[in-house]
Amino acid sequence: METIYAVIISIMALLIGISVGYFIKLKVISNKADEIIKNANDQAEIIKKNKILEAKEHYLKIKNDFDKNSKEKNQKLQRYEKKLHQFEQNLNSAKEELQKKAKKIELKNKEIQAIKENLTKQIEIIELKNKELDEVYKEQVLKLENLAGMTKDEAKVQLVESLREEAKTESMAQIHDIIEETKLTSQEEARKIVIRTIQRVGSEIASNNAITVFHIDNDEIKGRIIGREGRNIRALEAATGVEIIVDDTPEAIVLSSFDPFRREVARLALEQLVADGRIHPARIEDIIKKTKKQLDEEILEIGKRTCIDLGINGLHTQLMRMVGKMKYRSSYGQNLLHHSIEVAKMCSLMAAELGLNPKLAKRAGLLHDIGKVPEEETELPHALYGKQMAEKYNEKPQVCNAIGAHHDEIEMDNLISPIVQVCDAISGARPGARREIVETYAKRLQDLETLALSFRGVTKSYAIQAGRELRVIAASDKVSDKEADILAYEIAKKIQKEMTYPGQIKVTVIRERRAVDYAK
């Protein structure tokens, strides 16, 4: 029993010990928690003070900025007030001045009103006088009309028509006399100058075709040029813009294109490809690029050589290049470079015959058609574009004017210009120099005859000598001898205005009177 009590007492003592230890630990934990809370409160207080200081600083900064802005605004307001005050003073001064002017205007208005009343009275008097004069005039006109047997308007029309016809007849007679007198003195000399010039030049006649024949050694090469499924020939045509015709013609291939430059590129490229033996699309493109570059260099060399041959110095490089390009251009089938060289030589000789500067005339003759080989696409006529190019590269004003005026698109201002125009017409008008399509040629002849038939009194018209002369048959009962001169002049002017043609066209009006009777 005692043992049991001893055990119970031991157990109670152990429990008491555990409880005391637990309370001690709890006290320690409570003290630590209080310490942590105290530290947190201290830090919070410090942060609070810092934030309050930052807020005060921000407030002071905003206040200073506001004060500064307010001060500037106040200064501006003061300046505006001063300006407004000054404006009010000026306005008051202007108002006083306007009041003074208004008084003066009022006085002037009174004076004007008085003058107006006076003028009104005078106008009424004048109107009464005019009415009286009108009545007298009408009476006189009626008397004159009764005496003449026609009205005033009819008399006026008849007088104007009579004067017009008389003046027209007299002027045409004088023009005809002047033209005949001029022809007697100048036509023979002009003909001699032109003939001597043409004889001394003696250029060859050559016209360009639209095809080039490329000769090959054997027909086996045609197959290689065509390629598998035609890929080689398609590549050639696409790269050069030339139609390549491979037909049954032995040992020949035809290159067809309106552009001689493209045909030459195709010909040179084919020569290299056939000589090399390797013909395929990639090789074709490479050869054509090299050929174009080579031909561009050759064009410049042609321009330089042409200038050296003609003795023309100081020509701009770009103008030389345009001269070289002329070799691969044609006009109505006539090679442009040959035409320009011929014109240059004739201009030089004709200028020398007339006592002008032959070198300047030769330069203008060579450059007169450079507008046909433009550096870029343009809508200007070739004469005006050529004039622009010459001015751009600092050619002399006489040369520029001759280029721009050789088709009468601008006014001529020197004697070189008509020489260039005449030599250009001579070079293009010589038989065989230019090729014309048959349909175009026939239409021009028909248009010439139709144009002549549109005039009053013309019964028949015939275009003869390949369109160089127009014979016009006029009715003798409708056209007098004097009117025949007028008719020829008007037909020539209308042809010159409405039609395009090489050289010149002679208009001959024939007025024939036939008297027919029969012996029975």
Coordinates of N, CA and C in Angstrom, one line a residue, residues 214 221-247 252-256 266 270 273 279-282 284-285 288:
F214 N 21.3 35.7 -141.5 CA 22.5 35.2 -140.8 C 22.9 33.9 -141.5
I221 N 23.4 23.1 -137.7 CA 23.5 24.1 -136.7 C 22.1 24.7 -136.4
K222 N 21.2 24.6 -137.4 CA 19.8 25.1 -137.1 C 19.1 24.3 -136.0
G223 N 19.3 23.0 -135.9 CA 18.8 22.2 -134.8 C 19.3 22.6 -133.5
R224 N 20.6 22.9 -133.4 CA 21.2 23.3 -132.1 C 20.7 24.7 -131.7
I225 N 20.5 25.6 -132.7 CA 20.0 26.9 -132.4 C 18.5 26.8 -131.9
I226 N 17.7 25.9 -132.5 CA 16.4 25.7 -132.0 C 16.3 25.1 -130.6
G227 N 17.2 24.1 -130.4 CA 17.2 23.4 -129.1 C 16.1 22.4 -128.9
R228 N 16.3 21.7 -127.7 CA 15.2 20.7 -127.4 C 13.9 21.4 -127.1
E229 N 12.9 21.0 -127.8 CA 11.5 21.6 -127.7 C 11.5 23.1 -128.0
G230 N 12.5 23.6 -128.7 CA 12.5 25.0 -129.1 C 12.9 25.9 -127.9
R231 N 13.6 25.4 -126.9 CA 13.9 26.3 -125.7 C 15.0 27.3 -126.1
N232 N 16.0 26.9 -126.9 CA 17.1 27.9 -127.3 C 16.5 29.0 -128.1
I233 N 15.7 28.7 -129.1 CA 15.3 29.8 -130.0 C 14.3 30.7 -129.2
R234 N 13.5 30.2 -128.3 CA 12.6 31.0 -127.4 C 13.4 31.9 -126.5
A235 N 14.5 31.4 -126.0 CA 15.4 32.2 -125.1 C 16.0 33.3 -125.9
L236 N 16.5 33.0 -127.1 CA 17.0 34.1 -128.0 C 16.0 35.2 -128.3
E237 N 14.8 34.7 -128.7 CA 13.8 35.7 -129.1 C 13.4 36.6 -127.9
A238 N 13.3 36.0 -126.7 CA 12.9 36.7 -125.5 C 14.0 37.7 -125.1
A239 N 15.2 37.3 -125.2 CA 16.3 38.2 -124.7 C 16.6 39.3 -125.7
T240 N 16.4 39.1 -127.0 CA 16.8 40.1 -128.0 C 15.6 40.9 -128.5
G241 N 14.4 40.3 -128.4 CA 13.2 41.0 -129.0 C 13.1 40.9 -130.5
V242 N 13.8 39.9 -131.1 CA 13.9 39.7 -132.5 C 13.2 38.3 -132.9
E243 N 12.5 38.3 -134.0 CA 11.9 37.1 -134.4 C 12.9 36.3 -135.3
I244 N 13.2 35.1 -134.9 CA 14.1 34.3 -135.6 C 13.4 33.3 -136.4
I245 N 13.6 33.4 -137.8 CA 12.8 32.5 -138.7 C 13.8 31.5 -139.3
V246 N 13.5 30.2 -138.9 CA 14.4 29.1 -139.3 C 13.5 28.3 -140.3
D247 N 13.6 28.5 -141.6 CA 12.8 27.8 -142.6 C 13.7 26.9 -143.4
A252 N 21.0 29.4 -144.0 CA 20.6 30.8 -143.7 C 19.5 30.8 -142.7
I253 N 19.6 31.8 -141.8 CA 18.6 32.1 -140.8 C 18.2 33.5 -140.9
V254 N 16.9 33.9 -140.9 CA 16.4 35.2 -141.0 C 16.1 35.8 -139.7
L255 N 16.7 37.0 -139.4 CA 16.4 37.8 -138.2 C 15.5 38.9 -138.5
S256 N 14.3 39.0 -138.0 CA 13.3 40.0 -138.4 C 13.0 40.9 -137.2
A266 N 21.3 40.4 -131.9 CA 21.0 39.0 -132.2 C 22.0 38.4 -133.2
L270 N 24.5 35.4 -132.1 CA 24.5 34.1 -132.8 C 25.9 33.8 -133.3
L273 N 27.7 32.4 -130.4 CA 27.2 31.1 -129.9 C 27.6 30.0 -130.9
I279 N 25.4 26.0 -126.9 CA 24.1 26.8 -127.0 C 23.1 26.2 -126.1
H280 N 22.8 27.0 -125.0 CA 21.7 26.7 -124.1 C 21.2 28.0 -123.4
P281 N 20.1 28.0 -122.8 CA 19.5 29.3 -122.4 C 20.4 30.1 -121.5
A282 N 21.0 29.5 -120.5 CA 21.9 30.3 -119.6 C 23.0 30.9 -120.4
I284 N 23.1 31.6 -123.6 CA 22.5 32.6 -124.5 C 22.3 34.0 -123.7
E285 N 21.8 34.0 -122.5 CA 21.6 35.2 -121.8 C 22.9 35.9 -121.5
I288 N 24.3 37.5 -124.7 CA 23.6 38.7 -125.1 C 23.9 39.9 -124.2

